[in-house]
């Protein structure tokens, strides 16, 4: 039970993130809904400078809003978690340098390199899942009633690991992609998002959706028409390559922006190889953007979220997290797209797995809306991707090399066979600092090389 009488304590793991100002802005917007007393921003030693920069901006924002909230900056995670009511996670194990390796190493093999898809997404899970499970163990001890709101990528796999291997139920995964789609597609129709109903189903970064007007009439086909007639880019932080119109019309649903990697693999690999050659992969671009953002954040006269943050690629993440927290705290029953336990909402996937689905957010957490069954085209790819996620999570927890190789071979973006094994081995060695569960495996690889 959340302790309303004393005010809320909210802890953010990865508090030095460039997204934190949006999180603070979201709390300020909801100051009448959330009786916040303390905000704790926690980071690691390597992130101390960024924590101090963004933390001081957070303090200025709160002061400018005329609020008496306490904003604490700390490297002591246990101190931040003690008696917290909500915990948000937005950390990146290995920082952006690890993401650069996740993108560039596969591309050196001519294989797609991306933060949450293909080999890069699998290795981000390998590095992240052991850390989130450590955090969960500390939460069980220090704040056992707290809700964990995770938007650390890969958000779906991280959330499933918390539920299945951390045995922690009060967790919700969050992604900004559905919000971006809602805003773009509403604009194409000349309407506000509130005038429409969006129904999502799938898994994180791999979902499809339908759209209905306020009278309940499905207008998905009309939106597909407008997407193609306007040649509209459906995701700002992925270089736009138009989908094949006949395929999308046959789906009779709108794809996720990340489906470009699966429906247009050859085109996307060519595009990314061009960026690779120019040292301008997305991770390298983001690293430069972050450096510029933190220079802006240093300005002692800055007391609000700067516009430049929208270029970072994660717009709306933090605001969605604040709305989720408010909906749980106030039992608002907001309709949101979240990663949560399936519980039969998607008939094509296991009952106990985590899916990303339209849900009603209540005081007892998300209540996923029943979607039913997919057509074969979506179902086949979705079931393959979910199996890949399950194997990836198991490998991340156990450090089992065979399971890691199975994840690579299952993934549609990684060619199977010896090239998959060679890529896996190289990435294990490169990331060994952050993969203690694979220590013996990596030692064997290094010895054989």
Coordinates of C-alpha atoms in Angstrom, one line a residue:
X1 CA 0.0 0.0 0.0
X2 CA 1.4 3.4 -1.0
X3 CA 1.8 5.7 2.0
X4 CA -0.2 8.7 1.0
X5 CA -0.1 10.5 4.3
X6 CA 3.7 11.2 4.4
X7 CA 4.2 12.2 0.8
X8 CA 5.8 10.2 -2.0
X9 CA 9.4 9.2 -2.3
X10 CA 10.4 8.4 -5.9
X11 CA 13.8 7.0 -6.8
X12 CA 15.3 7.0 -10.3
X13 CA 18.1 4.6 -11.1
X14 CA 20.1 6.2 -13.9
X15 CA 19.3 9.6 -12.6
X16 CA 22.2 11.2 -14.6
X17 CA 20.4 10.3 -17.8
X18 CA 19.7 13.1 -20.3
X19 CA 16.0 12.2 -20.1
X20 CA 15.8 13.2 -16.4
X21 CA 14.6 16.8 -17.1
X22 CA 11.6 15.5 -18.9
X23 CA 10.9 13.2 -15.9
X24 CA 11.0 16.2 -13.6
X25 CA 8.8 18.3 -16.0
X26 CA 6.3 15.4 -15.9
X27 CA 6.2 15.4 -12.1
X28 CA 5.8 19.2 -12.1
X29 CA 2.9 19.0 -14.5
X30 CA 1.2 16.5 -12.1
X31 CA 2.0 18.4 -8.9
X32 CA -1.7 18.4 -8.0
X33 CA -2.0 14.6 -8.6
X34 CA 1.2 13.4 -6.9
X35 CA 2.0 14.5 -3.3
X36 CA 5.8 14.2 -3.9
X37 CA 8.1 14.8 -1.0
X38 CA 11.4 13.4 -2.2
X39 CA 13.0 12.7 -5.6
X40 CA 16.2 10.6 -5.4
X41 CA 18.4 10.5 -8.5
X42 CA 21.0 7.8 -8.2
X43 CA 23.8 6.8 -10.6
X44 CA 27.2 5.1 -10.6
X45 CA 30.7 6.6 -10.2
X46 CA 31.2 6.8 -13.9
X47 CA 28.1 8.8 -14.2
X48 CA 28.8 11.2 -11.3
X49 CA 29.5 14.3 -13.4
X50 CA 26.4 13.9 -15.5
X51 CA 24.3 13.2 -12.3
X52 CA 25.5 16.5 -10.8
X53 CA 24.8 18.4 -13.9
X54 CA 21.3 17.1 -14.6
X55 CA 20.6 16.9 -10.8
X56 CA 21.3 20.6 -10.4
X57 CA 19.0 21.4 -13.4
X58 CA 16.3 19.3 -11.7
X59 CA 16.7 21.3 -8.5
X60 CA 16.4 24.6 -10.5
X61 CA 13.3 23.3 -12.2
X62 CA 11.6 22.3 -9.0
X63 CA 12.5 25.7 -7.4
X64 CA 11.3 27.6 -10.4
X65 CA 7.9 25.8 -10.1
X66 CA 7.7 27.0 -6.5
X67 CA 7.6 23.5 -5.1
X68 CA 9.2 22.4 -1.8
X69 CA 10.2 18.9 -3.1
X70 CA 13.6 17.6 -1.9
X71 CA 15.8 16.5 -4.8
X72 CA 18.6 14.2 -3.6
X73 CA 21.6 13.2 -5.7
X74 CA 23.5 10.0 -4.7
X75 CA 25.8 7.2 -5.8
X76 CA 24.3 5.0 -3.0
X77 CA 21.5 3.0 -4.5
X78 CA 20.4 1.5 -1.2
X79 CA 19.9 5.0 0.2
X80 CA 17.8 6.0 -2.7
X81 CA 15.7 2.8 -2.6
X82 CA 15.0 2.9 1.2
X83 CA 11.2 3.3 1.7
X84 CA 10.6 4.4 -1.9
X85 CA 7.1 4.3 -3.2
X86 CA 8.0 4.2 -6.9
X87 CA 11.3 3.3 -8.5
X88 CA 12.0 4.2 -12.2
X89 CA 14.9 2.7 -14.1
X90 CA 16.6 4.4 -17.1
X91 CA 20.2 3.1 -16.9
X92 CA 22.6 1.9 -19.6
X93 CA 25.2 -0.7 -18.5
X94 CA 28.4 0.2 -20.2
X95 CA 27.2 3.7 -21.2
X96 CA 27.0 4.8 -24.8
X97 CA 30.4 3.3 -25.6
X98 CA 28.8 -0.1 -25.2
X99 CA 26.0 0.8 -27.5
X100 CA 28.5 2.0 -30.1
X101 CA 30.1 -1.5 -30.0
X102 CA 26.7 -3.1 -30.2
X103 CA 26.0 -1.3 -33.4
X104 CA 29.5 -1.2 -35.1
X105 CA 30.7 -4.8 -34.4
X106 CA 27.7 -6.5 -36.2
X107 CA 28.0 -4.0 -39.0
X108 CA 31.6 -5.0 -39.5
X109 CA 30.2 -8.4 -40.4
X110 CA 27.6 -6.9 -42.8
X111 CA 24.9 -7.7 -40.2
X112 CA 22.5 -5.1 -38.9
X113 CA 23.6 -3.3 -35.7
X114 CA 20.9 -1.7 -33.6
X115 CA 20.4 -0.8 -29.9
X116 CA 17.4 -3.1 -29.2
X117 CA 17.3 -5.3 -32.3
X118 CA 19.5 -8.1 -33.6
X119 CA 22.8 -8.8 -31.9
X120 CA 23.0 -5.4 -30.3
X121 CA 19.6 -5.8 -28.6
X122 CA 20.6 -9.3 -27.3
X123 CA 23.8 -8.0 -25.8
X124 CA 22.1 -5.0 -24.2
X125 CA 19.8 -7.6 -22.5
X126 CA 22.9 -9.7 -21.4
X127 CA 24.4 -6.6 -19.7
X128 CA 21.2 -5.2 -18.3
X129 CA 19.2 -8.2 -16.9
X130 CA 21.8 -9.1 -14.1
X131 CA 21.8 -5.5 -12.9
X132 CA 18.0 -5.2 -12.9
X133 CA 17.8 -8.4 -10.9
X134 CA 20.2 -7.0 -8.3
X135 CA 18.0 -3.9 -8.0
X136 CA 15.0 -6.0 -7.5
X137 CA 16.6 -8.0 -4.7
X138 CA 17.4 -4.6 -3.0
X139 CA 13.8 -3.5 -3.5
X140 CA 12.5 -6.6 -1.8
X141 CA 14.6 -5.7 1.2
X142 CA 14.3 -1.9 1.2
X143 CA 11.0 -1.0 -0.4
X144 CA 9.0 -4.2 -0.9
X145 CA 5.7 -2.4 -1.7
X146 CA 7.2 -0.1 -4.3
X147 CA 6.2 -0.1 -8.0
X148 CA 9.0 -0.6 -10.5
X149 CA 8.5 1.5 -13.7
X150 CA 11.1 0.3 -16.2
X151 CA 12.1 2.1 -19.3
X152 CA 15.5 0.7 -19.6
X153 CA 15.8 -1.1 -23.0
X154 CA 15.2 -3.7 -24.1
X155 CA 12.1 -2.9 -22.0
X156 CA 10.1 -6.0 -22.6
X157 CA 12.9 -8.5 -21.9
X158 CA 13.9 -6.5 -18.8
X159 CA 10.4 -6.5 -17.5
X160 CA 9.9 -10.2 -18.2
X161 CA 13.2 -11.0 -16.3
X162 CA 12.0 -9.1 -13.3
X163 CA 8.7 -11.1 -13.2
X164 CA 10.0 -14.5 -14.1
X165 CA 13.5 -14.6 -12.5
X166 CA 13.2 -11.7 -10.0
X167 CA 9.8 -13.0 -8.8
X168 CA 8.7 -9.3 -8.4
X169 CA 5.1 -8.6 -9.5
X170 CA 4.8 -4.9 -9.2
X171 CA 6.7 -4.0 -12.3
X172 CA 5.6 -2.2 -15.5
X173 CA 7.6 -1.7 -18.7
X174 CA 7.2 1.4 -20.7
X175 CA 8.2 2.6 -24.2
X176 CA 7.7 5.9 -26.0
X177 CA 7.1 4.4 -29.5
X178 CA 3.3 4.0 -29.2
X179 CA 3.0 7.6 -28.1
X180 CA 5.0 8.8 -31.1
X181 CA 2.8 6.7 -33.4
X182 CA -0.4 8.1 -31.8
X183 CA 0.7 11.7 -32.2
X184 CA 1.9 11.3 -35.8
X185 CA -1.2 9.4 -37.0
X186 CA -3.6 11.8 -35.2
X187 CA -1.8 14.6 -37.0
X188 CA -2.3 12.9 -40.4
X189 CA -6.0 12.7 -39.6
X190 CA -6.2 16.3 -38.4
X191 CA -7.3 15.2 -35.0
X192 CA -6.1 15.2 -31.4
X193 CA -5.0 11.8 -30.0
X194 CA -7.7 12.0 -27.4
X195 CA -10.3 11.9 -30.2
X196 CA -9.1 8.5 -31.3
X197 CA -8.7 5.0 -29.8
X198 CA -5.5 3.1 -30.5
X199 CA -5.3 -0.6 -29.8
X200 CA -1.8 -2.1 -29.6
X201 CA -0.7 -5.7 -29.3
X202 CA 2.7 -7.5 -29.6
X203 CA 5.9 -7.2 -27.7
X204 CA 8.3 -4.3 -27.1
X205 CA 9.5 -2.7 -30.3
X206 CA 7.6 -5.4 -32.2
X207 CA 3.9 -4.6 -32.0
X208 CA 1.1 -3.7 -34.4
X209 CA -2.0 -1.5 -33.8
X210 CA -5.5 -0.5 -35.0
X211 CA -7.2 2.8 -34.8
X212 CA -10.9 3.6 -34.1
X213 CA -12.7 7.0 -34.2
X214 CA -14.8 8.3 -31.3
X215 CA -17.9 6.4 -32.7
X216 CA -16.1 3.1 -32.5
X217 CA -15.6 2.8 -36.3
X218 CA -12.2 1.3 -37.3
X219 CA -10.2 3.7 -39.4
X220 CA -6.9 1.8 -39.7
X221 CA -7.2 1.6 -43.5
X222 CA -7.7 5.3 -43.8
X223 CA -4.5 5.9 -41.8
X224 CA -2.6 3.4 -44.0
X225 CA -3.9 5.4 -47.0
X226 CA -2.6 8.7 -45.5
X227 CA 0.8 7.2 -44.5
X228 CA 1.5 6.2 -48.1
X229 CA -0.1 9.2 -49.8
X230 CA 1.9 11.5 -47.6
X231 CA 5.1 9.3 -47.6
X232 CA 5.1 9.8 -43.8
X233 CA 8.0 8.9 -41.6
X234 CA 6.6 6.9 -38.7
X235 CA 9.6 7.2 -36.4
X236 CA 11.9 10.2 -36.1
X237 CA 15.0 8.5 -34.7
X238 CA 15.1 5.8 -37.5
X239 CA 16.1 7.0 -41.0
X240 CA 12.9 6.6 -43.0
X241 CA 12.6 4.0 -45.7
X242 CA 9.0 3.5 -46.9
X243 CA 7.4 0.2 -46.2
X244 CA 6.2 -1.9 -49.2
X245 CA 2.6 -0.8 -49.6
X246 CA 1.0 -4.1 -50.6
X247 CA 2.5 -5.9 -47.6
X248 CA 1.2 -3.3 -45.1
X249 CA -2.3 -3.3 -46.7
X250 CA -2.4 -7.1 -46.4
X251 CA -1.5 -6.9 -42.7
X252 CA -4.6 -4.7 -42.1
X253 CA -2.8 -3.2 -39.1
X254 CA -0.2 -0.5 -38.6
X255 CA 3.3 -1.7 -38.0
X256 CA 5.8 -0.4 -35.4
X257 CA 8.6 1.8 -36.6
X258 CA 11.1 -0.9 -35.7
X259 CA 9.4 -3.3 -38.1
X260 CA 11.5 -1.5 -40.8
X261 CA 14.4 -3.8 -39.6
X262 CA 12.3 -6.9 -40.3
X263 CA 10.2 -6.0 -43.3
X264 CA 13.0 -4.0 -45.1
X265 CA 16.1 -5.8 -43.8
X266 CA 18.2 -5.4 -46.9
X267 CA 17.5 -1.7 -47.3
X268 CA 18.1 -1.0 -43.6
X269 CA 21.5 -2.9 -43.6
X270 CA 22.6 -0.9 -46.6
X271 CA 21.6 2.3 -44.9
X272 CA 23.4 1.4 -41.7
X273 CA 26.5 0.3 -43.5
X274 CA 26.6 3.7 -45.1
X275 CA 26.4 5.3 -41.6
X276 CA 29.0 2.8 -40.4
X277 CA 31.5 4.0 -43.0
X278 CA 30.9 7.6 -42.1
X279 CA 31.3 6.9 -38.3
X280 CA 27.7 8.1 -37.9
X281 CA 25.8 5.2 -36.5
X282 CA 22.9 6.1 -34.3
X283 CA 24.9 5.5 -31.2
X284 CA 27.7 7.8 -32.4
X285 CA 25.2 10.5 -33.3
X286 CA 23.5 10.2 -29.9
X287 CA 26.8 10.4 -28.0
X288 CA 27.4 13.8 -29.7
X289 CA 23.9 14.9 -29.0
X290 CA 24.3 14.0 -25.3
X291 CA 27.5 16.0 -25.1
X292 CA 25.7 19.0 -26.5
X293 CA 22.8 18.5 -24.2
X294 CA 24.9 18.4 -21.0
X295 CA 26.7 21.6 -22.0
X296 CA 23.2 23.2 -22.2
X297 CA 22.2 21.6 -18.9
X298 CA 25.2 23.3 -17.2
X299 CA 23.8 26.8 -17.8
X300 CA 22.8 28.0 -14.2
X301 CA 20.1 30.1 -15.8
X302 CA 18.4 27.2 -17.4
X303 CA 15.3 26.3 -15.3
X304 CA 13.2 24.2 -17.7
X305 CA 13.6 21.2 -20.1
X306 CA 15.4 22.5 -23.2
X307 CA 13.9 22.0 -26.7
X308 CA 17.0 20.2 -27.9
X309 CA 16.1 17.2 -25.7
X310 CA 13.4 16.2 -28.3
X311 CA 16.2 15.4 -30.8
X312 CA 17.6 12.7 -28.4
X313 CA 15.1 10.1 -29.7
X314 CA 13.4 9.2 -26.4
X315 CA 10.8 12.0 -26.3
X316 CA 7.7 11.2 -24.2
X317 CA 9.3 8.3 -22.3
X318 CA 9.5 10.3 -19.1
X319 CA 6.2 12.0 -19.4
X320 CA 4.6 8.6 -20.0
X321 CA 6.3 7.3 -16.8
X322 CA 4.8 10.1 -14.8
X323 CA 1.4 9.5 -16.2
X324 CA 1.7 5.8 -15.3
X325 CA 2.8 6.6 -11.8
X326 CA -0.2 9.0 -11.4
X327 CA -2.6 6.5 -12.8
X328 CA -1.4 3.8 -10.3
X329 CA -1.4 6.2 -7.4
X330 CA -4.8 7.8 -8.2
X331 CA -6.4 4.7 -9.7
X332 CA -7.1 6.9 -12.8
X333 CA -7.7 3.9 -15.1
X334 CA -5.8 5.5 -17.9
X335 CA -5.6 3.6 -21.2
X336 CA -1.8 3.1 -21.9
X337 CA 0.4 0.8 -23.9
X338 CA 2.7 -1.0 -21.5
X339 CA 4.8 -4.2 -21.1
X340 CA 3.0 -6.4 -18.6
X341 CA 2.1 -10.1 -18.1
X342 CA 0.0 -11.4 -21.0
X343 CA -2.6 -13.2 -18.8
X344 CA -4.3 -14.4 -22.0
X345 CA -4.7 -11.0 -23.7
X346 CA -2.7 -12.3 -26.7
X347 CA -4.0 -15.8 -27.4
X348 CA -0.9 -16.5 -29.6
X349 CA 1.6 -16.1 -26.8
X350 CA 2.3 -17.9 -23.5
X351 CA 0.0 -16.9 -20.7
X352 CA 2.9 -15.9 -18.3
X353 CA 5.1 -14.1 -20.8
X354 CA 5.4 -10.3 -21.0
X355 CA 3.7 -8.5 -23.9
X356 CA 3.3 -4.9 -24.9
X357 CA -0.4 -4.3 -25.1
X358 CA -3.1 -1.6 -24.5
X359 CA -4.0 -1.8 -20.8
X360 CA -6.1 0.0 -18.3
X361 CA -3.8 1.3 -15.5
X362 CA -5.3 0.8 -12.1
X363 CA -4.2 1.0 -8.5
X364 CA -3.4 -2.7 -8.7
X365 CA -1.4 -2.2 -11.9
X366 CA -2.0 -2.8 -15.6
X367 CA -5.1 -4.7 -16.7
X368 CA -4.3 -5.8 -20.3
X369 CA -7.1 -5.6 -22.8
X370 CA -8.0 -8.8 -24.6
X371 CA -6.7 -8.6 -28.2
X372 CA -7.3 -12.2 -29.3
X373 CA -5.4 -13.8 -32.2
X374 CA -3.2 -12.4 -34.9
X375 CA -3.4 -13.3 -38.6
X376 CA -0.6 -15.8 -39.7
X377 CA 1.7 -13.0 -41.0
X378 CA 2.0 -11.3 -37.7
X379 CA 1.6 -14.4 -35.6
X380 CA 4.6 -16.3 -37.1
X381 CA 7.0 -13.4 -36.7
X382 CA 5.7 -12.6 -33.2
X383 CA 6.0 -16.1 -31.9
X384 CA 9.6 -16.4 -33.3
X385 CA 10.6 -13.1 -31.6
X386 CA 9.0 -14.1 -28.3
X387 CA 10.9 -17.4 -28.3
X388 CA 14.1 -15.4 -29.1
X389 CA 13.4 -13.1 -26.1
X390 CA 12.8 -16.0 -23.7
X391 CA 16.0 -17.7 -24.7
X392 CA 17.9 -14.4 -24.5
X393 CA 16.6 -13.8 -20.9
X394 CA 17.6 -17.3 -19.9
X395 CA 21.1 -16.8 -21.3
X396 CA 21.4 -13.5 -19.5
X397 CA 20.5 -15.0 -16.2
X398 CA 22.5 -18.3 -16.5
X399 CA 25.5 -17.3 -18.6
X400 CA 24.8 -20.4 -20.7
X401 CA 26.7 -20.2 -24.0
X402 CA 24.4 -22.6 -25.8
X403 CA 21.4 -20.5 -24.9
X404 CA 23.2 -17.3 -26.1
X405 CA 24.0 -19.0 -29.4
X406 CA 20.4 -20.2 -29.7
X407 CA 19.2 -16.6 -29.3
X408 CA 21.5 -15.5 -32.1
X409 CA 20.4 -18.3 -34.4
X410 CA 16.7 -17.6 -33.7
X411 CA 17.0 -13.9 -34.3
X412 CA 15.8 -13.0 -37.9
X413 CA 18.4 -10.2 -38.2
X414 CA 21.4 -12.5 -37.6
X415 CA 22.4 -15.1 -40.3
X416 CA 22.6 -18.6 -38.7
X417 CA 25.7 -20.8 -38.7
X418 CA 29.4 -20.0 -38.0
X419 CA 29.0 -16.3 -38.7
X420 CA 26.6 -16.1 -35.8
X421 CA 29.0 -18.0 -33.5
X422 CA 32.0 -15.8 -34.6
X423 CA 30.0 -12.6 -34.0
X424 CA 28.7 -13.9 -30.6
X425 CA 32.3 -14.8 -29.5
X426 CA 33.7 -11.4 -30.5
X427 CA 30.9 -9.5 -28.7
X428 CA 31.3 -11.6 -25.5
X429 CA 35.0 -10.8 -25.3
X430 CA 34.5 -7.1 -26.1
X431 CA 31.8 -6.7 -23.4
X432 CA 33.4 -9.0 -20.9
X433 CA 33.7 -6.3 -18.2
X434 CA 29.9 -6.2 -18.0
X435 CA 29.2 -9.9 -18.4
X436 CA 30.3 -11.6 -15.2
X437 CA 27.8 -14.4 -15.8
X438 CA 29.7 -15.4 -18.9
X439 CA 33.2 -15.3 -17.2
X440 CA 34.1 -18.9 -17.8
X441 CA 32.8 -18.9 -21.3
X442 CA 34.8 -15.8 -22.2
X443 CA 38.0 -17.2 -20.7
X444 CA 37.6 -20.3 -22.9
X445 CA 37.0 -18.2 -26.0
X446 CA 40.1 -16.1 -25.3
X447 CA 42.2 -19.2 -24.6
X448 CA 41.2 -20.8 -27.9
X449 CA 42.0 -17.6 -29.8

